[in-house]
Tab-separated table of C-alpha atoms and ligand atoms in Angstrom:
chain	number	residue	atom	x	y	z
A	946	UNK	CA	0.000	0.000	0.000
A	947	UNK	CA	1.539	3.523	-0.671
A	948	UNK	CA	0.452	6.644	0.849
A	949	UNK	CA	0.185	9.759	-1.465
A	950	UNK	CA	0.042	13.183	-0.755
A	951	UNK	CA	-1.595	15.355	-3.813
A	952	UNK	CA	-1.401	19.135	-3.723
A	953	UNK	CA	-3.683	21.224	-6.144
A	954	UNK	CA	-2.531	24.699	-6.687
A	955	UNK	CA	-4.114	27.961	-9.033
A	956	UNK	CA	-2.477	27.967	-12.053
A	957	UNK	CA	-3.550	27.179	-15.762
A	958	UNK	CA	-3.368	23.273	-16.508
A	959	UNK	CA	-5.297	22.721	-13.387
A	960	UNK	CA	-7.129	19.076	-15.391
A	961	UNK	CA	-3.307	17.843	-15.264
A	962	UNK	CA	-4.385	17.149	-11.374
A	963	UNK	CA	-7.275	15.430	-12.422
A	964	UNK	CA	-5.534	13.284	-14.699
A	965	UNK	CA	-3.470	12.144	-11.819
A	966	UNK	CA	-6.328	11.279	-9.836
A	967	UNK	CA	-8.582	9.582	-12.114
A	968	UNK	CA	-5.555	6.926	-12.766
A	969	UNK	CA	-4.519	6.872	-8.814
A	970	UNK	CA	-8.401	6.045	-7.818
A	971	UNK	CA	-8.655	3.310	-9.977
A	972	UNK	CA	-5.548	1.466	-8.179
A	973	UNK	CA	-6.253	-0.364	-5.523
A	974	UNK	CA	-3.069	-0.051	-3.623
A	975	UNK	CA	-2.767	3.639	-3.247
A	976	UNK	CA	-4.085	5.895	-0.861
A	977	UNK	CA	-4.539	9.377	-1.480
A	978	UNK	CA	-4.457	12.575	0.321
A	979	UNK	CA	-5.746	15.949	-0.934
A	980	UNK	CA	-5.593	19.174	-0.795
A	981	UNK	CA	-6.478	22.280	-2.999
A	982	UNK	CA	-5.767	25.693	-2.473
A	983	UNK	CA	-8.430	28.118	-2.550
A	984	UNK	CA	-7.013	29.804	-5.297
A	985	UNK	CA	-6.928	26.078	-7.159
A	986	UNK	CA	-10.711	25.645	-6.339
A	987	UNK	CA	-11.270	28.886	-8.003
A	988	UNK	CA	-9.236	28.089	-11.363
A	989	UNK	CA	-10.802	24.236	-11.428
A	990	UNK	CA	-14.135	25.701	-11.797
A	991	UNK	CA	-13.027	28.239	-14.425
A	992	UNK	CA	-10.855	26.034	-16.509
A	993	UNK	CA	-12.241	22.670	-16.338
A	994	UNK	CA	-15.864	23.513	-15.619
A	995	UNK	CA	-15.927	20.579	-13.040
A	996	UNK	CA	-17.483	21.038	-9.880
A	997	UNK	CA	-15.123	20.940	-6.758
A	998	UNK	CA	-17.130	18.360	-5.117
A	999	UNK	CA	-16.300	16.030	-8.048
A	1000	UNK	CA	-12.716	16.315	-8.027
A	1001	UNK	CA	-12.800	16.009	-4.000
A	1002	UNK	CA	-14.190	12.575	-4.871
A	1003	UNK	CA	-11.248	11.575	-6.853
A	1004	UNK	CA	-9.177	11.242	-3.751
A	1005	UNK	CA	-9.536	8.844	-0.537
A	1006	UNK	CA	-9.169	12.093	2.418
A	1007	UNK	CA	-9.080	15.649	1.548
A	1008	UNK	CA	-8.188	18.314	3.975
A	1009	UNK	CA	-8.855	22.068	4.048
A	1010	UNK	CA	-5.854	24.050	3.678
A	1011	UNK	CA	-6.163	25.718	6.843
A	1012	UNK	CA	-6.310	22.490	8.619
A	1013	UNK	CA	-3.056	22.239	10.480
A	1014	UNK	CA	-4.268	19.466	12.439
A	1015	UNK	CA	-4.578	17.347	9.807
A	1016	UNK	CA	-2.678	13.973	9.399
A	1017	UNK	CA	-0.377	15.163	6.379
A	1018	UNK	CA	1.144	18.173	8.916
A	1019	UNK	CA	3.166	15.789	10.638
A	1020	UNK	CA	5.995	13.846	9.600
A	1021	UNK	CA	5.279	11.164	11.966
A	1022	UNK	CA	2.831	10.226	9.231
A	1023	UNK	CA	3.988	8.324	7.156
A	1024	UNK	CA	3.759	8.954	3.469
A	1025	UNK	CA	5.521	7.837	0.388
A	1026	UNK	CA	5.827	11.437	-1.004
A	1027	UNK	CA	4.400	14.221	-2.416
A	1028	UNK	CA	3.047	16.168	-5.786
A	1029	UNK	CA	2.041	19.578	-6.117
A	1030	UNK	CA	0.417	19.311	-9.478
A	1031	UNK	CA	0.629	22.040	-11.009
A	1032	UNK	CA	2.345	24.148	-8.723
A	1033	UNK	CA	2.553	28.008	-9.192
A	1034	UNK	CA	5.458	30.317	-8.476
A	1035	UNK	CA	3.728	31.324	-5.594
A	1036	UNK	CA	3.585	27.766	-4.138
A	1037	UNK	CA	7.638	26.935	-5.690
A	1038	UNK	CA	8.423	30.096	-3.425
A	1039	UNK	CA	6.695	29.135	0.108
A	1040	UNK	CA	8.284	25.768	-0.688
A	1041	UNK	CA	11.599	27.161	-1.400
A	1042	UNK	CA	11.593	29.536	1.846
A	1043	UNK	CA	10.350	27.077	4.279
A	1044	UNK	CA	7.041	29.493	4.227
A	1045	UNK	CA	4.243	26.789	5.384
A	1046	UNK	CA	1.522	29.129	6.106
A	1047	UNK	CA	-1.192	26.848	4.327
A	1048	UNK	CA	-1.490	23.065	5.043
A	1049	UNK	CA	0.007	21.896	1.326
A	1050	UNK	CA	2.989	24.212	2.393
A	1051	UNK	CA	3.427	22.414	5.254
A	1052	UNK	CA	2.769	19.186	3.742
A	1053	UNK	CA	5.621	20.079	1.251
A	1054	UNK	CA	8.131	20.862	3.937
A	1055	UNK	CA	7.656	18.015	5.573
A	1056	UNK	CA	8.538	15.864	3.078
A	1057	UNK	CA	11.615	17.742	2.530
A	1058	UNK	CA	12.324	17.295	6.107
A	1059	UNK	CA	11.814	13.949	6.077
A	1060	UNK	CA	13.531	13.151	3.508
A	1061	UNK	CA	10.646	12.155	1.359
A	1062	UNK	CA	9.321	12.264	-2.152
A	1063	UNK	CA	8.611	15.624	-3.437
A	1064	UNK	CA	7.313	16.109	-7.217
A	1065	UNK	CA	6.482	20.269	-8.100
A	1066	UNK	CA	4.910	20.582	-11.739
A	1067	UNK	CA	5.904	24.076	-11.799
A	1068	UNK	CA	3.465	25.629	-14.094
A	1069	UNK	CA	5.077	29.003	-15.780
A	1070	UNK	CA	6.857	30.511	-18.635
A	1071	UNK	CA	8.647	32.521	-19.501
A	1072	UNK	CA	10.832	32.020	-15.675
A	1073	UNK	CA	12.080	35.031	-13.910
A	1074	UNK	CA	15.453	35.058	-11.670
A	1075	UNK	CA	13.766	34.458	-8.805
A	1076	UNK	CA	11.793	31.505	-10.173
A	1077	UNK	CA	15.036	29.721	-10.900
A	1078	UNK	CA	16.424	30.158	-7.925
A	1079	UNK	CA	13.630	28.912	-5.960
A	1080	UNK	CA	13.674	25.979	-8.404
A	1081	UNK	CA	17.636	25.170	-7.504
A	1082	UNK	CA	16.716	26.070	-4.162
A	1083	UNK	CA	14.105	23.294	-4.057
A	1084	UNK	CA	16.382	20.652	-6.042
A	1085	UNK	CA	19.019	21.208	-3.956
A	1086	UNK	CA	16.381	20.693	-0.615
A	1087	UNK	CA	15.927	17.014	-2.440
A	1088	UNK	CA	12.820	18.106	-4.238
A	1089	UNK	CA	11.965	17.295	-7.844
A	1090	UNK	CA	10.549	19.706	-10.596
A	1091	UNK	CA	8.904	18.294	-13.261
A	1092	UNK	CA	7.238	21.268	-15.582
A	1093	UNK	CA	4.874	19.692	-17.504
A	1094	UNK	CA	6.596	20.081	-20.961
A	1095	UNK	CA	5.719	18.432	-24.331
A	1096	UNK	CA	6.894	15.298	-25.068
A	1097	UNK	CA	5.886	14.444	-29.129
A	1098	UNK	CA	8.160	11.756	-29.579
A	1099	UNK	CA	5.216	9.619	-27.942
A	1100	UNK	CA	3.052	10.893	-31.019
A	1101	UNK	CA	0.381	12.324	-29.056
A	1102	UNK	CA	-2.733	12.911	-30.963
A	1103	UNK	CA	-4.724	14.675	-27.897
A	1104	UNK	CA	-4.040	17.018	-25.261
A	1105	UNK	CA	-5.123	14.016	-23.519
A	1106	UNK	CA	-2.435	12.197	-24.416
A	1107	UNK	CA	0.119	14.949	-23.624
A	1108	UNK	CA	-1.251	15.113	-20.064
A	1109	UNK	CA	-0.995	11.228	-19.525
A	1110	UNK	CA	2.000	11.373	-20.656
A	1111	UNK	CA	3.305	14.441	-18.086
A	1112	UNK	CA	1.272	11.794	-15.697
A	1113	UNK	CA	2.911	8.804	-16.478
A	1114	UNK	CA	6.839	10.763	-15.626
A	1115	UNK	CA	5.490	11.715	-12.665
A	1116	UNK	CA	3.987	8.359	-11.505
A	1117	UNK	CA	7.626	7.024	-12.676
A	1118	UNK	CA	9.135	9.455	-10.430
A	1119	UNK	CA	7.008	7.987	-7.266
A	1120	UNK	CA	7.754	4.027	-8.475
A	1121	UNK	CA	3.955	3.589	-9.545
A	1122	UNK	CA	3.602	1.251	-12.412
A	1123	UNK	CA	1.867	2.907	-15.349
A	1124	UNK	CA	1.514	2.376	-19.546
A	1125	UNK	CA	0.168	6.137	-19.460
A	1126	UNK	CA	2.311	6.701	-22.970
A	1127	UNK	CA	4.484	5.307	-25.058
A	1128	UNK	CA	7.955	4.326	-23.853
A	1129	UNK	CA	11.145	5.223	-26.193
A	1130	UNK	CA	12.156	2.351	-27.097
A	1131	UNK	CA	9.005	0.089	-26.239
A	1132	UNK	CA	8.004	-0.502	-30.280
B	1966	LIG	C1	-6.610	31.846	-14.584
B	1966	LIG	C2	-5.330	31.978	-13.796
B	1966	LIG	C3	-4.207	31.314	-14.220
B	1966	LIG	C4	-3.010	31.414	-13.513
B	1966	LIG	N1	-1.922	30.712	-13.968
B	1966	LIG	C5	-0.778	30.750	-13.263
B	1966	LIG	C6	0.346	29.983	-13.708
B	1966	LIG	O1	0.311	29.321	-14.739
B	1966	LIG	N2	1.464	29.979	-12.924
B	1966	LIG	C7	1.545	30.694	-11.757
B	1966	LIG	O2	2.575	30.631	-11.092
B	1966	LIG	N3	0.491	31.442	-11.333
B	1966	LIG	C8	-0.659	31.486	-12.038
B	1966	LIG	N4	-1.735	32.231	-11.604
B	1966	LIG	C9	-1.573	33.060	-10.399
B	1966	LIG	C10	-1.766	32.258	-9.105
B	1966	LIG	O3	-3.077	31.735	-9.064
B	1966	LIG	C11	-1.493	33.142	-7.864
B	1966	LIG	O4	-0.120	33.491	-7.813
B	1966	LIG	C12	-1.907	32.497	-6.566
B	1966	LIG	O5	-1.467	33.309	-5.488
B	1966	LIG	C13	-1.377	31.083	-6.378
B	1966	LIG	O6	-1.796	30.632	-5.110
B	1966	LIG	P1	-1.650	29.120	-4.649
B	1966	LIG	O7	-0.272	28.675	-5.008
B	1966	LIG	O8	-1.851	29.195	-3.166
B	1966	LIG	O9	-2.727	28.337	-5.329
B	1966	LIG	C14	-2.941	32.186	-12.320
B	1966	LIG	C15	-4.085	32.864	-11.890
B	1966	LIG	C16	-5.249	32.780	-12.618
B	1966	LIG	C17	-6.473	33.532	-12.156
């Protein structure tokens, strides 16, 4: 059984999170944990149309981001890692600074702390300075960013298909078996 954290923040490419979700509900060893920033809630319903309530379904416990009592505040329990997906600058920068003053904040820091799995899907271009240096920043804490770039050597007809295959990196990242695109090499 793994235990993962999901972290929804407000930026553009909000459905990538849903992506992830749909595929981690449907496996029966994974547990998930959620939680969406208000500003996240806001862009879901503007970009994807969906209503909150059915992307709060998605996971197995979801948390408000004010809740600081919640399980996924403490390192003491015990996770397999984390993905902020997609994460904005804003987020990248509390992360960066050790700034937890919402629950996925503090969610992220712990895993740094712990030395645990850490996946931001940094959603921005073009970068400024500071973005970059928050992003070595974060590497060099022992977390991974993973902007969700194109990949058409998988021939993706779909934006579908791009997101799976952003989704299927990511779930490589966090050793979760997945045929979410087409592996170089794999014909
Ligand atoms: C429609 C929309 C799209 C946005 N897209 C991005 C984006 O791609 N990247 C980013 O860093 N911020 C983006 N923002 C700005 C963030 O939502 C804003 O910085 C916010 O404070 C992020 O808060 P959060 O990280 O707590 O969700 C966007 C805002 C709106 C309204």
């Amino acid at each position: 059984m793994k235990r993962i954290i999901v972290g929804i923040t407000g930026t553009s490419e909000v459905s990538l999170a849903l992506t992830l979700l749909e595929f981690l509900k449907k496996q029966k060893n994974i547990e998930t944990h959620l939680v969406i920033t208000e500003q996240a809630d806001k862009i879901l319903k503007h970009e994807t149309g969906k209503d909150i309530e059915d992307v709060r379904k998605l996971a197995d416990h979801v948390y408000d981001q004010k809740d600081f009592f919640s399980p996924i505040a403490s390192g003491s329990f015990k996770t397999d890692g984390m993905i902020i997906i997609p994460c904005s600058m804003k987020t990248l920068a509390g992360v960066a600074n050790g700034f937890s003053d919402n629950l996925l904040l503090r969610a992220a820091d712990v895993m740094l702390k712990e030395r645990r799995k850490l996946v931001l899907v940094t959603r921005e271009t073009p970068l400024n300075y500071i973005h970059i240096k928050n992003m070595e920043t974060v590497t060099k804490a022992g977390g991974i960013i993973l902007p969700p770039v194109m990949s058409l050597y998988s021939k993706p007809k779909t934006i579908e298909d791009m997101e799976k295959h952003i989704v299927g990196k990511i779930l490589d990242i966090m050793d979760i078996e997945n045929n979410l695109y087409r592996r170089w090499g794999s014909e």
